[in-house]
Amino acid sequence: MALDVRHRLGTVRMWSRRRIAGETVLAVVLALGMAVGQTGEGALRMTAAAMAAALLSPLRRIFPAGVLVATGAVGGVLSSFGIMLIVVSWSAGALIEAPRRALALFATTYVLFVGLSVHDPTQPLSTVQTLVFTTLAFVATTVVPGLASRNRAQRRTLLHALHEHNAQLLREREMIASHARLRERQRIAQDMHDSLGHQLALIAVHTGALEVDRTLTDGQREVVGVLRDASVSAMHELREAVGILSDGTPDQVREREGELEPQSRGVAGIDGLVEASRGAGTVVALRRTGRPRPLAPAADHAAFRIVQEALTNALKHAQDASISVELRYEPDSLVVEVANGPVPALTSAVRRPVVSGGQGLTGLQERARLVGGMVHAGPAADGGFRIAGVLPYGPRSPRASESGGWPADSGPDGATFVDAANDFRGQSEGAIPGDGGADIDWSGAPDRQKEFDIAMGRKKKGLVIGCGAALVAFLVLGVLAVVLIVNLVEKESDRVMLDPSVYKSVKVGDSETAVRAKLPHGKSFLAPALDDNAPAAPRGATCASYLSTGDWPEKGDDIPAFRFCFKDGKLIEKRSFMSSS
């Protein structure tokens, strides 16, 4: 128990400043309210009530069960603790999770609250009346707030569970869709391999045979060699594309086929692209800045593709324009930039139409996104066109660490430039086997779970329903209280009201038994107030006071009343007086 108390008190350190400020303000307000409610009971009772409220207010969040029972016991003695009961029961209803434990604690609180109220010697009502009114007060100040708070907490817990289950369903749905995409990619890859692979193999074989034909001239043989090299390169490109469709990354294809040619398809192969463009008669400048750093295989291949596509576009759309290729090794990424100058006016006038698929830049952007980078394409300031790609160095791989290729200051591990939370085509390795490392992160409540908010009702709707239920409960309790009060007033009028004719018919000296037979029977809670306002009673006599049923004065606060005093079994005095209301 000591460890539990210490643990609960230690949770106060985790309170936010906002909660601490709110609890402090609430404790001060409740303390002042309790002190004001005990104004006529003396300074000591006022101070005790204020200190009890200030102490119980913050403890209700740490020890909800004990504070609920203690507040119920104090509320049975101090009627001003009704507001404190509302606050404590609200917290207890939400914090006490076990239903049986909550029922037992609220029942214990009810017994203490009603029992101490009934046994209060200063209580003017009868036992039944006190029991009824204290029960109504307990229901209004404790049961209704506790049930409302418990319903609110259960609703929030249910919504949280539904969100988690829905997130699980969404994750499973995305995994199924991801596997369906993988199967479709594999089907497309198989079709490409069966259709194009055969044709390219035939081209390579025939051009290889044609190259060794002795009837060809040297120039023709050189052209055939170029065709053979192009067909072989096309075969490699096809196998690489098929591998990407099947497994997700080009380096997996090379590892599977045993081809050791990453340099020709990476940053190292950019020199060959530049030389080939220069061979076509175009002025191409290549610049490198910064300290060269290795990239992940997929990012290295993406850099090669960016330069390749940019040079192809420049040669097709900006003939005779100068081209600049720049590789900038930044601290956290490689920036690949290819820009061409404006097209000369003479070339623009005789420009021939070119065939373009329109998918080159889109493919570059997609390729860069898959490795965590980005690609920008747009007009340059001098009238030309510029394509720039930013490719992160990526996390350290075991192969790079063994080869010592990663410098110590290569930037943060795993730096990316796109959000991969919903990218199911690969941002981290091995998240979903066979799908290129899809990274599915559904932390929190996704936006697609709004159907649960609609089904369960939004916050405003729930607030309206809760307030409506509380209002109905209070109306029912109010009607019941009115009925009881009317019944009580009727009974009190029969117990405290006396007809003037009865007063006149009684004579001093009559026996007490005969006189009391004519007087109202039963104990009235108004009788002590009438006795206090009556004249001094004869010494040793027992007196009973009643209000007159006759005409009361239209103005003034005094009400006509009668008093009968008995001693030694006889009526020794009867007296009429004016009692202040």
XYZ file of C-alpha atoms in Angstrom:
581
model
C 0.000 0.000 0.000
C 2.856 2.364 0.783
C 4.388 1.706 -2.635
C 1.035 2.327 -4.294
C 0.597 5.619 -2.436
C 4.121 6.686 -3.362
C 3.522 5.774 -7.003
C 0.257 7.703 -7.134
C 1.843 10.777 -5.563
C 4.679 10.514 -8.081
C 2.218 10.979 -10.945
C 1.837 14.616 -9.881
C 5.266 15.279 -11.404
C 3.859 14.354 -14.815
C 1.111 16.986 -14.616
C 1.417 19.765 -17.146
C 1.622 23.382 -16.085
C -1.829 23.954 -17.440
C -3.285 21.190 -15.265
C -1.427 22.403 -12.185
C -2.735 25.935 -12.714
C -6.277 24.651 -13.265
C -6.196 22.463 -10.151
C -4.868 25.350 -8.085
C -7.617 27.697 -9.236
C -10.284 25.037 -8.652
C -8.984 24.308 -5.140
C -9.057 28.006 -4.233
C -12.593 28.461 -5.605
C -13.907 25.401 -3.766
C -12.198 26.460 -0.539
C -13.800 29.910 -0.723
C -17.180 28.376 -1.519
C -17.011 26.028 1.465
C -15.947 28.885 3.752
C -18.851 31.057 2.601
C -21.268 28.154 3.122
C -20.195 27.920 6.777
C -20.400 31.625 7.502
C -22.890 31.299 10.351
C -21.141 28.312 11.979
C -18.116 30.066 13.436
C -14.569 30.815 12.312
C -13.220 27.391 13.293
C -15.784 25.507 11.214
C -15.271 27.877 8.274
C -11.510 27.302 8.341
C -11.875 23.525 8.634
C -14.314 23.381 5.709
C -12.036 25.532 3.509
C -8.937 23.464 4.331
C -10.774 20.194 3.705
C -11.960 21.413 0.300
C -8.510 22.697 -0.679
C -6.936 19.349 0.292
C -9.520 17.047 -1.263
C -9.709 18.932 -4.576
C -6.256 17.976 -5.987
C -6.258 14.573 -4.266
C -9.395 13.509 -6.147
C -7.252 12.812 -9.243
C -4.695 10.767 -7.285
C -6.961 8.873 -4.859
C -10.431 9.055 -6.445
C -11.915 6.248 -4.335
C -10.758 7.496 -0.938
C -11.590 11.129 -1.691
C -15.097 10.158 -2.855
C -15.864 8.316 0.394
C -14.321 11.067 2.534
C -16.222 13.812 0.732
C -19.485 11.872 1.130
C -18.888 11.573 4.878
C -18.088 15.270 5.236
C -21.066 16.176 3.048
C -23.366 14.323 5.455
C -22.305 16.703 8.200
C -21.740 19.910 6.196
C -24.542 20.683 3.750
C -22.318 23.143 1.856
C -20.192 20.238 0.542
C -22.743 19.566 -2.216
C -20.616 21.443 -4.799
C -17.553 19.539 -3.667
C -19.415 16.253 -4.158
C -20.221 17.215 -7.772
C -16.545 17.803 -8.584
C -15.294 14.698 -6.769
C -17.936 12.355 -8.215
C -17.177 13.623 -11.747
C -13.522 12.645 -11.368
C -14.296 9.359 -9.602
C -16.747 8.264 -12.304
C -14.045 8.534 -14.967
C -11.035 7.292 -12.982
C -12.536 4.242 -11.225
C -12.547 1.695 -14.045
C -13.974 -1.513 -12.520
C -17.809 -1.317 -12.504
C -18.215 -3.388 -9.331
C -15.651 -1.314 -7.472
C -17.313 1.905 -8.610
C -20.736 0.611 -7.514
C -19.382 -0.423 -4.111
C -17.662 2.932 -3.548
C -20.696 4.994 -4.556
C -22.917 2.814 -2.336
C -20.536 3.308 0.606
C -20.534 7.030 -0.006
C -24.348 7.041 -0.079
C -24.587 5.168 3.226
C -22.186 7.590 4.927
C -23.822 10.653 3.403
C -27.396 9.645 4.311
C -26.515 8.049 7.655
C -24.664 11.087 8.985
C -27.397 13.407 7.687
C -30.172 11.416 9.412
C -28.301 11.254 12.738
C -27.511 14.963 12.721
C -29.043 16.296 15.977
C -29.594 19.719 14.427
C -31.745 18.254 11.646
C -35.312 19.623 12.047
C -36.910 17.111 9.635
C -38.106 13.667 10.556
C -36.079 10.565 9.705
C -38.181 9.703 6.644
C -38.129 13.257 5.369
C -34.395 13.527 5.888
C -33.861 10.199 4.128
C -35.899 11.283 1.096
C -34.294 14.704 0.688
C -30.733 13.485 1.306
C -31.266 10.720 -1.258
C -32.432 13.284 -3.795
C -29.462 15.484 -2.971
C -27.064 12.529 -3.319
C -28.522 11.579 -6.676
C -28.233 15.164 -7.955
C -24.740 15.889 -6.613
C -23.065 12.474 -6.857
C -24.865 9.868 -8.954
C -25.720 12.050 -11.978
C -22.220 13.624 -12.343
C -20.554 10.257 -11.753
C -22.646 8.480 -14.382
C -22.184 11.314 -16.883
C -18.410 11.290 -16.403
C -18.255 7.504 -16.596
C -20.289 7.488 -19.808
C -17.991 10.125 -21.288
C -14.871 8.136 -20.359
C -16.312 4.880 -21.712
C -17.281 6.585 -24.958
C -13.767 7.941 -25.415
C -12.293 4.505 -24.675
C -14.664 2.878 -27.149
C -13.794 5.412 -29.843
C -10.085 4.838 -29.246
C -10.558 1.067 -29.553
C -12.607 1.491 -32.715
C -9.919 3.737 -34.192
C -7.279 1.110 -33.454
C -9.355 -1.673 -35.002
C -10.085 0.461 -38.037
C -6.403 1.309 -38.400
C -5.628 -2.400 -38.324
C -8.191 -3.032 -41.052
C -6.725 -0.215 -43.139
C -3.229 -1.624 -42.719
C -4.406 -5.050 -43.813
C -6.246 -3.539 -46.769
C -3.167 -1.645 -47.884
C -1.055 -4.780 -47.541
C -3.500 -6.705 -49.725
C -3.469 -3.894 -52.290
C 0.325 -3.807 -52.162
C 0.547 -7.523 -52.823
C -1.958 -7.160 -55.678
C 0.254 -4.462 -57.221
C 3.252 -6.753 -56.851
C 1.481 -9.575 -58.680
C 0.433 -7.187 -61.456
C 4.000 -5.915 -61.808
C 5.270 -9.459 -62.025
C 2.737 -10.219 -64.758
C 3.798 -7.113 -66.715
C 7.451 -8.039 -66.256
C 6.819 -11.517 -67.588
C 5.008 -10.128 -70.633
C 7.842 -7.699 -71.347
C 10.439 -10.427 -70.994
C 8.579 -12.819 -73.283
C 7.770 -10.278 -76.020
C 10.638 -7.772 -76.141
C 13.368 -10.064 -74.878
C 13.055 -12.416 -77.817
C 13.092 -9.617 -80.399
C 16.111 -7.867 -78.850
C 17.982 -11.160 -78.645
C 17.375 -11.705 -82.369
C 18.621 -8.204 -83.167
C 21.768 -8.756 -81.104
C 22.490 -12.089 -82.756
C 21.957 -10.840 -86.324
C 23.960 -7.643 -85.829
C 26.761 -9.680 -84.265
C 26.810 -11.958 -87.296
C 26.601 -9.013 -89.670
C 29.542 -7.295 -87.957
C 31.946 -10.084 -88.990
C 30.731 -10.107 -92.609
C 33.787 -9.567 -94.830
C 31.795 -7.820 -97.534
C 31.134 -4.788 -95.293
C 33.279 -1.706 -95.443
C 34.912 -0.300 -92.352
C 32.279 2.429 -92.069
C 29.445 -0.042 -92.377
C 31.079 -2.360 -89.877
C 31.358 0.548 -87.408
C 27.661 1.344 -87.830
C 26.735 -2.309 -87.291
C 28.894 -2.355 -84.157
C 27.001 0.628 -82.812
C 23.728 -1.186 -83.516
C 24.995 -4.321 -81.771
C 26.097 -2.322 -78.723
C 22.724 -0.563 -78.662
C 20.864 -3.880 -78.812
C 22.984 -5.301 -75.969
C 22.368 -2.176 -73.908
C 18.675 -2.470 -74.669
C 18.767 -6.047 -73.376
C 20.366 -4.860 -70.152
C 17.824 -2.071 -69.845
C 14.993 -4.525 -70.380
C 16.309 -6.940 -67.764
C 16.744 -4.029 -65.353
C 13.184 -2.812 -65.956
C 11.861 -6.332 -65.504
C 13.835 -6.630 -62.285
C 12.444 -3.355 -60.972
C 8.911 -4.492 -61.730
C 9.566 -7.831 -60.038
C 11.642 -6.869 -56.996
C 11.551 -3.096 -56.691
C 15.209 -2.010 -57.056
C 17.734 -2.318 -59.907
C 20.614 -3.455 -57.706
C 18.667 -6.593 -56.745
C 18.587 -7.538 -60.438
C 22.359 -7.263 -60.782
C 22.961 -9.266 -57.604
C 20.633 -11.995 -58.828
C 22.162 -12.153 -62.340
C 25.741 -11.736 -61.214
C 26.356 -8.626 -63.333
C 29.008 -6.342 -61.893
C 28.376 -3.163 -63.875
C 26.908 -0.637 -61.401
C 29.416 1.986 -62.476
C 27.947 2.213 -65.986
C 24.476 2.864 -64.582
C 25.440 5.217 -61.756
C 27.227 8.511 -61.164
C 30.382 7.028 -62.633
C 28.576 6.466 -65.927
C 27.709 10.152 -66.331
C 31.072 10.778 -67.984
C 30.120 8.338 -70.723
C 26.793 10.118 -71.259
C 28.572 13.447 -71.584
C 31.112 12.038 -74.048
C 28.336 10.490 -76.149
C 26.531 13.851 -76.290
C 29.747 15.601 -77.287
C 30.189 13.029 -80.014
C 26.866 14.166 -81.467
C 28.366 17.625 -81.959
C 26.882 19.325 -78.890
C 28.874 21.505 -76.473
C 28.492 19.839 -73.046
C 30.323 21.026 -69.919
C 30.645 18.785 -66.841
C 31.485 20.221 -63.418
C 31.824 18.529 -60.009
C 31.944 20.369 -56.683
C 32.213 19.132 -53.137
C 33.618 15.954 -51.710
C 32.387 12.905 -53.666
C 30.352 10.516 -51.558
C 28.762 7.172 -52.448
C 25.007 6.846 -52.774
C 22.721 3.918 -52.229
C 22.421 1.807 -55.413
C 18.888 3.015 -56.208
C 19.858 6.683 -55.687
C 23.049 6.211 -57.708
C 21.004 4.807 -60.568
C 18.504 7.666 -60.245
C 21.306 10.227 -60.684
C 22.382 8.493 -63.882
C 18.814 8.471 -65.188
C 18.307 12.174 -64.427
C 21.371 13.146 -66.461
C 20.455 10.710 -69.236
C 16.882 11.994 -69.581
C 17.950 15.649 -69.321
C 20.597 15.251 -72.032
C 18.116 13.401 -74.264
C 15.542 16.170 -73.859
C 18.147 18.845 -74.554
C 19.328 17.109 -77.703
C 15.739 16.682 -78.940
C 14.233 20.037 -78.012
C 17.236 22.421 -77.887
C 19.409 21.498 -80.835
C 22.734 23.367 -81.101
C 22.244 24.840 -77.587
C 25.061 24.508 -75.077
C 24.494 22.144 -72.150
C 25.974 22.217 -68.660
C 25.969 19.239 -66.288
C 26.808 19.895 -62.637
C 27.192 17.443 -59.745
C 27.230 19.183 -56.336
C 27.970 17.033 -53.273
C 26.175 18.817 -50.443
C 26.514 17.741 -46.759
C 23.305 15.703 -46.858
C 22.542 15.112 -50.534
C 23.781 15.064 -54.095
C 22.383 17.785 -56.357
C 22.313 16.841 -60.038
C 21.624 19.762 -62.365
C 21.441 19.764 -66.170
C 20.672 23.051 -67.953
C 20.724 24.027 -71.594
C 20.976 27.523 -72.957
C 18.498 29.177 -75.304
C 18.079 27.735 -78.781
C 19.807 29.849 -81.473
C 17.402 31.757 -83.690
C 18.646 30.083 -86.909
C 18.227 26.596 -85.459
C 14.801 27.451 -84.092
C 13.619 28.532 -87.546
C 14.571 25.220 -89.224
C 13.748 23.015 -86.220
C 12.214 19.665 -87.064
C 9.400 18.120 -85.038
C 10.518 15.402 -82.620
C 8.673 12.438 -81.188
C 8.258 12.490 -77.410
C 6.495 10.048 -75.131
C 5.744 12.731 -72.533
C 6.574 10.423 -69.610
C 10.266 11.150 -69.101
C 10.018 13.842 -66.429
C 7.187 12.038 -64.674
C 9.318 8.909 -64.498
C 12.253 10.906 -63.110
C 10.109 12.435 -60.389
C 8.736 9.026 -59.432
C 12.214 7.467 -59.425
C 13.584 10.244 -57.207
C 10.613 10.011 -54.845
C 11.179 6.308 -54.324
C 14.687 6.970 -52.980
C 13.575 9.893 -50.819
C 14.571 12.706 -53.159
C 12.920 15.170 -55.523
C 13.213 16.466 -59.086
C 12.458 19.966 -60.362
C 12.094 20.878 -64.031
C 11.384 24.305 -65.463
C 12.605 27.187 -67.609
C 15.921 28.809 -66.737
C 16.515 32.521 -66.263
C 18.462 32.843 -69.557
C 15.642 31.356 -71.638
C 16.829 27.769 -71.581
C 15.570 24.792 -69.632
C 16.803 23.310 -66.356
C 16.328 19.927 -64.673
C 17.635 19.513 -61.111
C 17.426 16.523 -58.795
C 18.178 16.260 -55.074
C 19.134 12.740 -53.967
C 19.936 11.935 -50.306
C 22.932 9.804 -49.458
C 20.625 7.526 -47.477
C 21.286 5.190 -44.543
C 24.544 3.340 -44.223
C 24.414 -0.113 -45.687
C 26.520 -3.019 -44.389
C 28.396 -3.221 -47.693
C 29.270 0.478 -47.613
C 30.431 0.226 -43.994
C 32.688 -2.729 -44.773
C 34.228 -0.995 -47.756
C 34.776 2.196 -45.794
C 32.944 4.200 -48.411
C 30.845 6.228 -45.954
C 32.671 9.209 -44.469
C 32.060 10.214 -40.887
C 30.398 13.478 -41.848
C 28.098 12.077 -44.496
C 25.023 13.677 -42.975
C 22.186 12.221 -40.921
C 21.380 8.584 -41.484
C 18.229 7.966 -43.422
C 17.704 11.580 -44.484
C 14.866 11.861 -46.973
C 13.026 14.718 -48.621
C 9.568 13.175 -49.004
C 7.075 11.832 -46.493
C 7.033 8.043 -46.659
C 4.164 7.425 -44.236
C 1.757 6.383 -46.966
C 4.247 5.280 -49.622
C 3.680 1.581 -50.150
C 6.274 1.230 -52.896
C 9.374 1.397 -50.778
C 11.017 3.827 -48.385
C 12.562 1.408 -45.879
C 14.061 -1.988 -46.472
C 12.183 -5.134 -45.672
C 8.998 -3.718 -44.182
C 6.882 -5.984 -46.399
C 8.789 -8.863 -48.013
C 8.485 -8.947 -51.752
C 7.130 -5.419 -52.180
C 10.300 -3.386 -52.333
C 10.312 -2.559 -48.624
C 6.981 -0.808 -48.219
C 6.782 1.307 -45.081
C 3.265 1.470 -43.643
C 2.935 3.751 -40.638
C -0.627 4.271 -39.398
C 0.185 5.796 -36.012
C -2.688 7.782 -34.585
C -6.201 8.061 -35.930
C -6.192 8.326 -39.773
C -8.449 10.817 -41.462
C -10.253 7.941 -43.156
C -11.780 6.913 -39.830
C -14.402 9.655 -39.839
C -17.127 7.070 -40.209
C -16.639 6.183 -36.542
C -17.078 9.804 -35.533
C -20.292 9.876 -37.521
C -21.535 6.591 -36.052
C -20.672 7.459 -32.477
C -21.610 11.116 -32.761
C -19.280 14.043 -32.855
C -18.124 15.885 -29.752
C -20.808 18.521 -29.995
C -23.480 15.920 -30.563
C -22.241 13.881 -27.613
C -22.179 16.997 -25.455
C -25.751 17.817 -26.418
C -26.867 14.260 -25.648
C -25.092 14.292 -22.289
C -26.511 17.666 -21.326
C -29.973 16.554 -22.460
C -29.788 13.396 -20.341
C -28.613 15.394 -17.333
C -31.417 17.929 -17.872
C -34.030 15.161 -18.032
C -32.625 13.622 -14.849
C -32.749 16.957 -13.050
C -36.302 17.595 -14.270
C -37.420 14.224 -12.955
C -35.711 14.879 -9.658
C -37.197 18.370 -9.556
C -40.728 17.094 -10.112
C -40.245 14.495 -7.410
C -38.874 17.118 -5.039
C -41.822 19.429 -5.738
C -44.274 16.624 -4.999
C -42.505 15.847 -1.738
C -42.344 19.493 -0.777
C -46.067 19.980 -1.427
C -46.815 16.887 0.618
C -44.537 18.124 3.358
C -46.176 21.550 3.385
C -49.630 19.992 3.665
C -48.547 17.819 6.566
C -46.776 20.701 8.247
C -49.898 22.858 7.969
C -51.866 20.147 9.744
C -49.249 19.959 12.496
C -48.605 23.651 13.116
C -51.863 25.450 12.193
C -54.620 25.970 14.808
C -58.097 27.354 14.358
C -58.882 30.384 16.614
C -62.112 28.675 17.741
C -60.091 25.882 19.341
C -57.984 28.449 21.141
C -61.150 30.108 22.534
C -62.691 26.808 23.624
C -59.778 25.884 25.846
C -59.778 27.200 29.412
C -56.898 27.628 31.817
C -57.090 24.812 34.363
C -58.253 22.168 31.868
C -56.410 18.890 31.968
C -53.431 18.537 29.668
C -54.890 15.388 28.124
C -58.130 17.081 27.155
C -56.392 20.127 25.765
C -53.830 18.154 23.697
C -56.653 16.095 22.234
C -57.941 19.271 20.603
C -54.498 20.410 19.386
C -52.705 19.189 16.177
C -50.613 16.034 16.547
C -47.138 15.311 15.236
C -43.733 16.985 15.336
C -43.245 20.031 13.139
C -39.897 21.473 12.095
C -41.446 24.973 12.402
C -42.233 24.520 16.099
C -38.736 25.418 17.384
C -38.814 28.701 15.441
C -42.244 29.579 16.927
C -41.029 28.809 20.450
C -38.027 31.091 19.950
C -40.296 33.999 18.895
C -42.822 33.440 21.708
C -42.775 35.342 25.061
C -40.931 33.880 27.981
C -42.508 30.667 29.201
C -43.522 30.129 32.855
C -40.898 28.421 34.963
C -41.135 24.645 34.888
C -43.851 24.620 32.256
C -43.895 22.733 28.940
C -45.215 24.860 26.068
C -46.457 24.235 22.525
C -46.848 26.978 19.896
C -49.064 27.021 16.777
C -49.826 29.409 13.953
C -53.315 30.844 13.656
C -55.502 29.915 10.679
C -57.367 33.184 11.040
C -56.858 36.308 8.992
C -53.259 37.390 8.820
C -52.342 41.073 8.551
C -51.921 42.369 5.005
C -48.807 44.315 5.897
C -45.978 43.581 8.259
C -43.865 40.521 8.982
C -45.664 39.411 12.168
C -47.937 36.364 12.054
C -50.628 35.618 14.717
C -49.791 32.583 16.814
C -51.017 30.731 19.928
C -49.115 29.160 22.806
C -50.257 26.657 25.423
C -48.186 25.919 28.547
C -48.724 22.871 30.747
C -47.533 22.014 34.245
C -48.476 19.194 36.577
C -50.952 17.824 34.024
C -52.940 21.034 33.648
C -53.067 23.997 31.329
C -51.568 26.882 33.308
C -51.397 29.448 30.483
C -52.730 30.122 27.032
C -51.521 33.114 25.127
C -51.764 34.678 21.698
C -48.820 36.605 20.264
C -47.386 37.909 17.020
C -44.511 35.811 15.698
C -42.015 37.312 13.273
C -41.853 35.395 9.954
